[in-house]
Amino acid sequence: MKVKRPNNVIILLQRVYVYIFLAAMFSISIPMLHKYTGRYIKFVLLFGFFSIAVDAFYRRGIFKNKNKTLIILFLSTSVLTILLNFRLNAIENLTQFLYNSIFLLLFFPACLVDSEDSAQKHFINFSLFFILISFIAAFASLILYFIQFSAVIDNVRIGFYLGRLWGVYTSPNAGGIYAIISIVLSTYCYKRLSKNCSKIKNILNIAFFILNLAVQLIFISLTDSNSSILTILVLLSFYILFKSFYSAHRPKPILHFGIVFMKIVFSCLITVIALKLTSYLVGYIPPALVSLSDNQAVRILSTETTDDQSVTFAALPQLVPHNKPTTSYAKLPHVDTGRRYKDTGGFASGRLAIWKMGLSTLKNNPLFGVGQENVYEIANEMYPEHPEITKKLKSGTHNLYIQTLVSTGIIGSIFFFCLLFKSIFLCVKKVSYHYYAECIGILALVLCMLFNNIAESTIYFCQSGIGCIFWFCLGFCLSKADYKSTNGGDHI
């Protein structure tokens, strides 16, 4: 049977859905937005599988993917895991499986079935859409900081809380990763769009991307997120390594290693100093805004506290000394932008204990795992004396590699990590062979997101916009790897 060539309407609808799904997953990271949009996400999921079915019939995207065997084997193993553990949270496990599979069936092959020019255009449009929504979120978060807005609603922190900027996000760490992704994609889009555009349009592009860069960097500095800073350093290290060792002009090996090492150390040092300095300098802005408003303090609007919830809305509470309540802020012209609490969970904010408990659940079914939604209940039964630790497993093990192992077992983990690292190996190999300069930043972003998932599980087993970005970027790098350039790529 001859497969019909997809028409432009079908391709357009599929791409529109990709944007809708990304926006839906991104909204989950914004509590106040998800409160109103969460009920509609299941409809987005339904249309997602309709889009996958259309893609399989018309474009045959999954069948053109060189990793189709590993994808099918992994998804089949995941289904088998759900069936073996059907007595516990079967519906919840199936729902999460459906969400996760969209990453592999729709986002991963999105750029693999198109021509070089079409894939490039699709990736830029996708990136611009994400840059726009992440810019709005970061800008809104900075507004909350400037007015020193702080709120805790249903145990969800919003605004500037205890010296850290949550902003509109669920956590400073999540917001920091979104900001890093936005910075990298902004840089890539600017390089591509500046090649073929008018002078006026180029100026507008420069203005917007510089503004986004500034907003995202200020936001990252105010989050005081160690994981975000470490991720930036890893990103810089990967980028410098690729750029240096795949360069067409390299000095002698020994000298080259020394130069690369010094570049990495110097770049990381400058980055950390710049972020800390930015955080400190921005601390002068809220008091300055107060001075501009006739030095009138904004009073606490409302405070309500119950046993399981607290709601507090305040403006500029950090500027008032604890022992001398006053409405004048002249004596304290600077906001303390460092976190004003200590983690009591021990190493890695208590993640080590979470990892140990998560891994211990694997003994129930080593080969096929216990299922994504069953880890918490099984751990709670095994360790009833540590409810303060097991409750943290409700959101997963906070480690992609452990989460994959306990959720899908040894067999599923083999298929998943073979898929993951085979794809990355092909990308690194092709980049080194053709030296695709434009892809180095995107590939470094993919690798640093994998590194970040040592302490998180956001690229899979999680409803997150970060997962959408990761698989889309990985698929784009693979599409570049498959492209055989006659001139050997873009050398710079």
PDB file of N, CA and C in Angstrom, residues 120-210:
ATOM      1  N   GLN A 120      15.116  22.855  10.103  1.00  0.00           N
ATOM      2  CA  GLN A 120      15.731  24.066  10.660  1.00  0.00           C
ATOM      3  C   GLN A 120      14.665  25.109  10.987  1.00  0.00           C
ATOM      4  N   LYS A 121      13.744  25.322  10.060  1.00  0.00           N
ATOM      5  CA  LYS A 121      12.687  26.304  10.261  1.00  0.00           C
ATOM      6  C   LYS A 121      11.768  25.885  11.406  1.00  0.00           C
ATOM      7  N   HIS A 122      11.431  24.598  11.456  1.00  0.00           N
ATOM      8  CA  HIS A 122      10.569  24.086  12.521  1.00  0.00           C
ATOM      9  C   HIS A 122      11.224  24.277  13.881  1.00  0.00           C
ATOM     10  N   PHE A 123      12.510  24.007  13.961  1.00  0.00           N
ATOM     11  CA  PHE A 123      13.217  24.136  15.233  1.00  0.00           C
ATOM     12  C   PHE A 123      13.281  25.596  15.680  1.00  0.00           C
ATOM     13  N   ILE A 124      13.524  26.505  14.761  1.00  0.00           N
ATOM     14  CA  ILE A 124      13.596  27.923  15.114  1.00  0.00           C
ATOM     15  C   ILE A 124      12.238  28.432  15.591  1.00  0.00           C
ATOM     16  N   ASN A 125      11.170  28.069  14.893  1.00  0.00           N
ATOM     17  CA  ASN A 125       9.828  28.494  15.309  1.00  0.00           C
ATOM     18  C   ASN A 125       9.473  27.934  16.685  1.00  0.00           C
ATOM     19  N   PHE A 126       9.810  26.666  16.906  1.00  0.00           N
ATOM     20  CA  PHE A 126       9.572  26.036  18.201  1.00  0.00           C
ATOM     21  C   PHE A 126      10.361  26.759  19.295  1.00  0.00           C
ATOM     22  N   SER A 127      11.618  27.073  19.008  1.00  0.00           N
ATOM     23  CA  SER A 127      12.477  27.756  19.974  1.00  0.00           C
ATOM     24  C   SER A 127      11.954  29.149  20.296  1.00  0.00           C
ATOM     25  N   LEU A 128      11.515  29.870  19.264  1.00  0.00           N
ATOM     26  CA  LEU A 128      10.993  31.220  19.472  1.00  0.00           C
ATOM     27  C   LEU A 128       9.741  31.195  20.341  1.00  0.00           C
ATOM     28  N   PHE A 129       8.898  30.191  20.136  1.00  0.00           N
ATOM     29  CA  PHE A 129       7.695  30.058  20.957  1.00  0.00           C
ATOM     30  C   PHE A 129       8.063  29.837  22.423  1.00  0.00           C
ATOM     31  N   PHE A 130       9.033  28.952  22.661  1.00  0.00           N
ATOM     32  CA  PHE A 130       9.449  28.704  24.040  1.00  0.00           C
ATOM     33  C   PHE A 130      10.125  29.933  24.640  1.00  0.00           C
ATOM     34  N   ILE A 131      10.963  30.612  23.859  1.00  0.00           N
ATOM     35  CA  ILE A 131      11.642  31.813  24.351  1.00  0.00           C
ATOM     36  C   ILE A 131      10.623  32.858  24.791  1.00  0.00           C
ATOM     37  N   LEU A 132       9.561  33.006  24.015  1.00  0.00           N
ATOM     38  CA  LEU A 132       8.542  33.998  24.334  1.00  0.00           C
ATOM     39  C   LEU A 132       7.845  33.694  25.658  1.00  0.00           C
ATOM     40  N   ILE A 133       7.391  32.433  25.839  1.00  0.00           N
ATOM     41  CA  ILE A 133       6.662  32.114  27.062  1.00  0.00           C
ATOM     42  C   ILE A 133       7.588  32.093  28.277  1.00  0.00           C
ATOM     43  N   SER A 134       8.832  31.684  28.088  1.00  0.00           N
ATOM     44  CA  SER A 134       9.774  31.697  29.211  1.00  0.00           C
ATOM     45  C   SER A 134      10.168  33.128  29.575  1.00  0.00           C
ATOM     46  N   PHE A 135      10.224  34.009  28.570  1.00  0.00           N
ATOM     47  CA  PHE A 135      10.514  35.424  28.840  1.00  0.00           C
ATOM     48  C   PHE A 135       9.391  36.049  29.658  1.00  0.00           C
ATOM     49  N   ILE A 136       8.154  35.768  29.279  1.00  0.00           N
ATOM     50  CA  ILE A 136       7.005  36.309  30.017  1.00  0.00           C
ATOM     51  C   ILE A 136       7.029  35.836  31.464  1.00  0.00           C
ATOM     52  N   ALA A 137       7.313  34.530  31.666  1.00  0.00           N
ATOM     53  CA  ALA A 137       7.346  33.975  33.016  1.00  0.00           C
ATOM     54  C   ALA A 137       8.471  34.596  33.847  1.00  0.00           C
ATOM     55  N   ALA A 138       9.663  34.725  33.251  1.00  0.00           N
ATOM     56  CA  ALA A 138      10.799  35.302  33.980  1.00  0.00           C
ATOM     57  C   ALA A 138      10.573  36.779  34.271  1.00  0.00           C
ATOM     58  N   PHE A 139      10.003  37.513  33.305  1.00  0.00           N
ATOM     59  CA  PHE A 139       9.743  38.933  33.494  1.00  0.00           C
ATOM     60  C   PHE A 139       8.710  39.141  34.611  1.00  0.00           C
ATOM     61  N   ALA A 140       7.657  38.324  34.611  1.00  0.00           N
ATOM     62  CA  ALA A 140       6.646  38.402  35.672  1.00  0.00           C
ATOM     63  C   ALA A 140       7.272  38.081  37.034  1.00  0.00           C
ATOM     64  N   SER A 141       8.204  37.128  37.058  1.00  0.00           N
ATOM     65  CA  SER A 141       8.888  36.771  38.311  1.00  0.00           C
ATOM     66  C   SER A 141       9.717  37.936  38.830  1.00  0.00           C
ATOM     67  N   LEU A 142      10.384  38.653  37.918  1.00  0.00           N
ATOM     68  CA  LEU A 142      11.179  39.810  38.341  1.00  0.00           C
ATOM     69  C   LEU A 142      10.289  40.928  38.864  1.00  0.00           C
ATOM     70  N   ILE A 143       9.125  41.103  38.279  1.00  0.00           N
ATOM     71  CA  ILE A 143       8.180  42.100  38.795  1.00  0.00           C
ATOM     72  C   ILE A 143       7.810  41.763  40.238  1.00  0.00           C
ATOM     73  N   LEU A 144       7.566  40.475  40.494  1.00  0.00           N
ATOM     74  CA  LEU A 144       7.238  40.052  41.858  1.00  0.00           C
ATOM     75  C   LEU A 144       8.391  40.345  42.815  1.00  0.00           C
ATOM     76  N   TYR A 145       9.611  40.200  42.319  1.00  0.00           N
ATOM     77  CA  TYR A 145      10.768  40.522  43.161  1.00  0.00           C
ATOM     78  C   TYR A 145      10.869  42.019  43.427  1.00  0.00           C
ATOM     79  N   PHE A 146      10.681  42.816  42.385  1.00  0.00           N
ATOM     80  CA  PHE A 146      10.833  44.263  42.535  1.00  0.00           C
ATOM     81  C   PHE A 146       9.833  44.847  43.526  1.00  0.00           C
ATOM     82  N   ILE A 147       8.623  44.289  43.564  1.00  0.00           N
ATOM     83  CA  ILE A 147       7.633  44.764  44.533  1.00  0.00           C
ATOM     84  C   ILE A 147       7.680  43.937  45.814  1.00  0.00           C
ATOM     85  N   GLN A 148       8.638  42.987  45.868  1.00  0.00           N
ATOM     86  CA  GLN A 148       8.830  42.133  47.044  1.00  0.00           C
ATOM     87  C   GLN A 148       7.556  41.400  47.441  1.00  0.00           C
ATOM     88  N   PHE A 149       6.901  40.861  46.423  1.00  0.00           N
ATOM     89  CA  PHE A 149       5.678  40.091  46.672  1.00  0.00           C
ATOM     90  C   PHE A 149       6.042  38.712  47.180  1.00  0.00           C
ATOM     91  N   SER A 150       5.347  38.262  48.213  1.00  0.00           N
ATOM     92  CA  SER A 150       5.595  36.934  48.774  1.00  0.00           C
ATOM     93  C   SER A 150       4.275  36.292  49.139  1.00  0.00           C
ATOM     94  N   ALA A 151       4.089  35.044  48.731  1.00  0.00           N
ATOM     95  CA  ALA A 151       2.844  34.338  49.041  1.00  0.00           C
ATOM     96  C   ALA A 151       3.103  32.854  49.198  1.00  0.00           C
ATOM     97  N   VAL A 152       2.383  32.237  50.122  1.00  0.00           N
ATOM     98  CA  VAL A 152       2.394  30.785  50.285  1.00  0.00           C
ATOM     99  C   VAL A 152       0.949  30.324  50.247  1.00  0.00           C
ATOM    100  N   ILE A 153       0.594  29.636  49.183  1.00  0.00           N
ATOM    101  CA  ILE A 153      -0.783  29.192  48.997  1.00  0.00           C
ATOM    102  C   ILE A 153      -0.795  27.682  48.807  1.00  0.00           C
ATOM    103  N   ASP A 154      -1.479  26.989  49.705  1.00  0.00           N
ATOM    104  CA  ASP A 154      -1.534  25.522  49.641  1.00  0.00           C
ATOM    105  C   ASP A 154      -0.136  24.929  49.562  1.00  0.00           C
ATOM    106  N   ASN A 155       0.748  25.448  50.407  1.00  0.00           N
ATOM    107  CA  ASN A 155       2.137  24.981  50.479  1.00  0.00           C
ATOM    108  C   ASN A 155       2.936  25.255  49.210  1.00  0.00           C
ATOM    109  N   VAL A 156       2.452  26.119  48.357  1.00  0.00           N
ATOM    110  CA  VAL A 156       3.168  26.518  47.150  1.00  0.00           C
ATOM    111  C   VAL A 156       3.664  27.943  47.336  1.00  0.00           C
ATOM    112  N   ARG A 157       4.965  28.125  47.182  1.00  0.00           N
ATOM    113  CA  ARG A 157       5.552  29.448  47.384  1.00  0.00           C
ATOM    114  C   ARG A 157       5.563  30.222  46.068  1.00  0.00           C
ATOM    115  N   ILE A 158       5.247  31.492  46.175  1.00  0.00           N
ATOM    116  CA  ILE A 158       5.200  32.359  45.006  1.00  0.00           C
ATOM    117  C   ILE A 158       5.915  33.659  45.333  1.00  0.00           C
ATOM    118  N   GLY A 159       6.668  34.176  44.363  1.00  0.00           N
ATOM    119  CA  GLY A 159       7.339  35.451  44.554  1.00  0.00           C
ATOM    120  C   GLY A 159       8.717  35.301  45.177  1.00  0.00           C
ATOM    121  N   PHE A 160       9.112  36.305  45.975  1.00  0.00           N
ATOM    122  CA  PHE A 160      10.421  36.342  46.615  1.00  0.00           C
ATOM    123  C   PHE A 160      10.261  35.867  48.052  1.00  0.00           C
ATOM    124  N   TYR A 161      10.774  34.675  48.343  1.00  0.00           N
ATOM    125  CA  TYR A 161      10.493  34.025  49.621  1.00  0.00           C
ATOM    126  C   TYR A 161      11.795  33.587  50.284  1.00  0.00           C
ATOM    127  N   LEU A 162      12.034  34.089  51.501  1.00  0.00           N
ATOM    128  CA  LEU A 162      13.213  33.719  52.292  1.00  0.00           C
ATOM    129  C   LEU A 162      14.517  33.879  51.507  1.00  0.00           C
ATOM    130  N   GLY A 163      14.612  34.990  50.792  1.00  0.00           N
ATOM    131  CA  GLY A 163      15.854  35.311  50.099  1.00  0.00           C
ATOM    132  C   GLY A 163      16.039  34.639  48.752  1.00  0.00           C
ATOM    133  N   ARG A 164      15.047  33.867  48.285  1.00  0.00           N
ATOM    134  CA  ARG A 164      15.140  33.211  46.980  1.00  0.00           C
ATOM    135  C   ARG A 164      13.928  33.584  46.135  1.00  0.00           C
ATOM    136  N   LEU A 165      14.154  33.692  44.839  1.00  0.00           N
ATOM    137  CA  LEU A 165      13.076  34.051  43.925  1.00  0.00           C
ATOM    138  C   LEU A 165      12.435  32.798  43.339  1.00  0.00           C
ATOM    139  N   TRP A 166      11.270  32.469  43.844  1.00  0.00           N
ATOM    140  CA  TRP A 166      10.449  31.424  43.224  1.00  0.00           C
ATOM    141  C   TRP A 166       9.771  32.004  41.984  1.00  0.00           C
ATOM    142  N   GLY A 167       9.378  33.254  42.100  1.00  0.00           N
ATOM    143  CA  GLY A 167       8.650  33.884  41.006  1.00  0.00           C
ATOM    144  C   GLY A 167       7.319  33.210  40.774  1.00  0.00           C
ATOM    145  N   VAL A 168       7.015  32.915  39.521  1.00  0.00           N
ATOM    146  CA  VAL A 168       5.753  32.254  39.190  1.00  0.00           C
ATOM    147  C   VAL A 168       5.921  30.742  39.098  1.00  0.00           C
ATOM    148  N   TYR A 169       7.151  30.253  39.289  1.00  0.00           N
ATOM    149  CA  TYR A 169       7.435  28.827  39.109  1.00  0.00           C
ATOM    150  C   TYR A 169       7.188  28.023  40.389  1.00  0.00           C
ATOM    151  N   THR A 170       7.153  26.702  40.217  1.00  0.00           N
ATOM    152  CA  THR A 170       6.960  25.816  41.364  1.00  0.00           C
ATOM    153  C   THR A 170       8.170  25.805  42.287  1.00  0.00           C
ATOM    154  N   SER A 171       9.358  26.064  41.727  1.00  0.00           N
ATOM    155  CA  SER A 171      10.576  26.079  42.535  1.00  0.00           C
ATOM    156  C   SER A 171      11.642  26.900  41.828  1.00  0.00           C
ATOM    157  N   PRO A 172      12.609  27.430  42.565  1.00  0.00           N
ATOM    158  CA  PRO A 172      13.711  28.167  41.926  1.00  0.00           C
ATOM    159  C   PRO A 172      14.517  27.286  40.982  1.00  0.00           C
ATOM    160  N   ASN A 173      14.657  26.000  41.313  1.00  0.00           N
ATOM    161  CA  ASN A 173      15.424  25.092  40.455  1.00  0.00           C
ATOM    162  C   ASN A 173      14.767  24.928  39.088  1.00  0.00           C
ATOM    163  N   ALA A 174      13.447  24.726  39.085  1.00  0.00           N
ATOM    164  CA  ALA A 174      12.726  24.576  37.808  1.00  0.00           C
ATOM    165  C   ALA A 174      12.824  25.849  36.983  1.00  0.00           C
ATOM    166  N   GLY A 175      12.612  26.995  37.631  1.00  0.00           N
ATOM    167  CA  GLY A 175      12.713  28.259  36.927  1.00  0.00           C
ATOM    168  C   GLY A 175      14.106  28.496  36.375  1.00  0.00           C
ATOM    169  N   GLY A 176      15.127  28.097  37.139  1.00  0.00           N
ATOM    170  CA  GLY A 176      16.504  28.273  36.694  1.00  0.00           C
ATOM    171  C   GLY A 176      16.809  27.468  35.440  1.00  0.00           C
ATOM    172  N   ILE A 177      16.328  26.237  35.379  1.00  0.00           N
ATOM    173  CA  ILE A 177      16.578  25.397  34.195  1.00  0.00           C
ATOM    174  C   ILE A 177      15.856  25.962  32.973  1.00  0.00           C
ATOM    175  N   TYR A 178      14.616  26.407  33.167  1.00  0.00           N
ATOM    176  CA  TYR A 178      13.899  27.038  32.052  1.00  0.00           C
ATOM    177  C   TYR A 178      14.664  28.258  31.542  1.00  0.00           C
ATOM    178  N   ALA A 179      15.226  29.037  32.459  1.00  0.00           N
ATOM    179  CA  ALA A 179      15.979  30.231  32.066  1.00  0.00           C
ATOM    180  C   ALA A 179      17.232  29.862  31.278  1.00  0.00           C
ATOM    181  N   ILE A 180      17.931  28.816  31.703  1.00  0.00           N
ATOM    182  CA  ILE A 180      19.134  28.367  30.989  1.00  0.00           C
ATOM    183  C   ILE A 180      18.785  27.922  29.573  1.00  0.00           C
ATOM    184  N   ILE A 181      17.710  27.154  29.440  1.00  0.00           N
ATOM    185  CA  ILE A 181      17.271  26.706  28.112  1.00  0.00           C
ATOM    186  C   ILE A 181      16.945  27.910  27.231  1.00  0.00           C
ATOM    187  N   SER A 182      16.253  28.884  27.805  1.00  0.00           N
ATOM    188  CA  SER A 182      15.870  30.076  27.051  1.00  0.00           C
ATOM    189  C   SER A 182      17.095  30.846  26.562  1.00  0.00           C
ATOM    190  N   ILE A 183      18.129  30.922  27.377  1.00  0.00           N
ATOM    191  CA  ILE A 183      19.361  31.620  26.998  1.00  0.00           C
ATOM    192  C   ILE A 183      20.038  30.927  25.813  1.00  0.00           C
ATOM    193  N   VAL A 184      20.165  29.608  25.893  1.00  0.00           N
ATOM    194  CA  VAL A 184      20.826  28.859  24.818  1.00  0.00           C
ATOM    195  C   VAL A 184      20.047  28.965  23.510  1.00  0.00           C
ATOM    196  N   LEU A 185      18.730  28.788  23.582  1.00  0.00           N
ATOM    197  CA  LEU A 185      17.915  28.858  22.369  1.00  0.00           C
ATOM    198  C   LEU A 185      17.904  30.269  21.790  1.00  0.00           C
ATOM    199  N   SER A 186      17.951  31.281  22.649  1.00  0.00           N
ATOM    200  CA  SER A 186      18.017  32.665  22.170  1.00  0.00           C
ATOM    201  C   SER A 186      19.301  32.897  21.382  1.00  0.00           C
ATOM    202  N   THR A 187      20.400  32.394  21.915  1.00  0.00           N
ATOM    203  CA  THR A 187      21.687  32.547  21.235  1.00  0.00           C
ATOM    204  C   THR A 187      21.672  31.863  19.873  1.00  0.00           C
ATOM    205  N   TYR A 188      21.120  30.652  19.846  1.00  0.00           N
ATOM    206  CA  TYR A 188      21.057  29.901  18.591  1.00  0.00           C
ATOM    207  C   TYR A 188      20.182  30.627  17.567  1.00  0.00           C
ATOM    208  N   CYS A 189      18.994  31.055  18.007  1.00  0.00           N
ATOM    209  CA  CYS A 189      18.062  31.704  17.079  1.00  0.00           C
ATOM    210  C   CYS A 189      18.643  33.003  16.537  1.00  0.00           C
ATOM    211  N   TYR A 190      19.331  33.745  17.392  1.00  0.00           N
ATOM    212  CA  TYR A 190      19.917  34.994  16.909  1.00  0.00           C
ATOM    213  C   TYR A 190      20.953  34.722  15.813  1.00  0.00           C
ATOM    214  N   LYS A 191      21.805  33.713  16.021  1.00  0.00           N
ATOM    215  CA  LYS A 191      22.825  33.398  15.026  1.00  0.00           C
ATOM    216  C   LYS A 191      22.209  32.990  13.694  1.00  0.00           C
ATOM    217  N   ARG A 192      21.095  32.241  13.770  1.00  0.00           N
ATOM    218  CA  ARG A 192      20.460  31.786  12.529  1.00  0.00           C
ATOM    219  C   ARG A 192      19.672  32.905  11.858  1.00  0.00           C
ATOM    220  N   LEU A 193      18.937  33.690  12.638  1.00  0.00           N
ATOM    221  CA  LEU A 193      18.064  34.708  12.055  1.00  0.00           C
ATOM    222  C   LEU A 193      18.838  35.915  11.555  1.00  0.00           C
ATOM    223  N   SER A 194      20.015  36.153  12.111  1.00  0.00           N
ATOM    224  CA  SER A 194      20.796  37.321  11.706  1.00  0.00           C
ATOM    225  C   SER A 194      21.418  37.152  10.320  1.00  0.00           C
ATOM    226  N   LYS A 195      21.413  35.913   9.797  1.00  0.00           N
ATOM    227  CA  LYS A 195      22.042  35.658   8.506  1.00  0.00           C
ATOM    228  C   LYS A 195      21.200  36.136   7.330  1.00  0.00           C
ATOM    229  N   ASN A 196      19.886  36.022   7.468  1.00  0.00           N
ATOM    230  CA  ASN A 196      19.011  36.332   6.340  1.00  0.00           C
ATOM    231  C   ASN A 196      17.857  37.229   6.772  1.00  0.00           C
ATOM    232  N   CYS A 197      18.141  38.446   7.174  1.00  0.00           N
ATOM    233  CA  CYS A 197      17.081  39.369   7.540  1.00  0.00           C
ATOM    234  C   CYS A 197      17.542  40.800   7.281  1.00  0.00           C
ATOM    235  N   SER A 198      16.588  41.690   7.218  1.00  0.00           N
ATOM    236  CA  SER A 198      16.900  43.088   6.949  1.00  0.00           C
ATOM    237  C   SER A 198      17.598  43.721   8.156  1.00  0.00           C
ATOM    238  N   LYS A 199      18.144  44.891   7.943  1.00  0.00           N
ATOM    239  CA  LYS A 199      18.880  45.577   9.009  1.00  0.00           C
ATOM    240  C   LYS A 199      17.970  45.941  10.173  1.00  0.00           C
ATOM    241  N   ILE A 200      16.773  46.451   9.864  1.00  0.00           N
ATOM    242  CA  ILE A 200      15.833  46.840  10.926  1.00  0.00           C
ATOM    243  C   ILE A 200      15.387  45.626  11.729  1.00  0.00           C
ATOM    244  N   LYS A 201      15.060  44.543  11.008  1.00  0.00           N
ATOM    245  CA  LYS A 201      14.632  43.323  11.698  1.00  0.00           C
ATOM    246  C   LYS A 201      15.763  42.750  12.545  1.00  0.00           C
ATOM    247  N   ASN A 202      16.970  42.856  12.066  1.00  0.00           N
ATOM    248  CA  ASN A 202      18.123  42.366  12.807  1.00  0.00           C
ATOM    249  C   ASN A 202      18.310  43.164  14.094  1.00  0.00           C
ATOM    250  N   ILE A 203      18.094  44.467  14.030  1.00  0.00           N
ATOM    251  CA  ILE A 203      18.198  45.311  15.224  1.00  0.00           C
ATOM    252  C   ILE A 203      17.136  44.930  16.248  1.00  0.00           C
ATOM    253  N   LEU A 204      15.913  44.682  15.761  1.00  0.00           N
ATOM    254  CA  LEU A 204      14.830  44.268  16.668  1.00  0.00           C
ATOM    255  C   LEU A 204      15.135  42.917  17.301  1.00  0.00           C
ATOM    256  N   ASN A 205      15.678  41.999  16.504  1.00  0.00           N
ATOM    257  CA  ASN A 205      16.056  40.690  17.042  1.00  0.00           C
ATOM    258  C   ASN A 205      17.115  40.832  18.123  1.00  0.00           C
ATOM    259  N   ILE A 206      18.119  41.655  17.848  1.00  0.00           N
ATOM    260  CA  ILE A 206      19.187  41.863  18.824  1.00  0.00           C
ATOM    261  C   ILE A 206      18.622  42.431  20.124  1.00  0.00           C
ATOM    262  N   ALA A 207      17.731  43.430  19.986  1.00  0.00           N
ATOM    263  CA  ALA A 207      17.143  44.072  21.169  1.00  0.00           C
ATOM    264  C   ALA A 207      16.368  43.069  22.017  1.00  0.00           C
ATOM    265  N   PHE A 208      15.552  42.240  21.341  1.00  0.00           N
ATOM    266  CA  PHE A 208      14.740  41.278  22.100  1.00  0.00           C
ATOM    267  C   PHE A 208      15.601  40.205  22.751  1.00  0.00           C
ATOM    268  N   PHE A 209      16.542  39.646  22.008  1.00  0.00           N
ATOM    269  CA  PHE A 209      17.357  38.565  22.551  1.00  0.00           C
ATOM    270  C   PHE A 209      18.273  39.055  23.681  1.00  0.00           C
ATOM    271  N   ILE A 210      18.770  40.278  23.563  1.00  0.00           N
ATOM    272  CA  ILE A 210      19.584  40.838  24.652  1.00  0.00           C
ATOM    273  C   ILE A 210      18.718  41.073  25.888  1.00  0.00           C
TER     274      ILE A 210
END
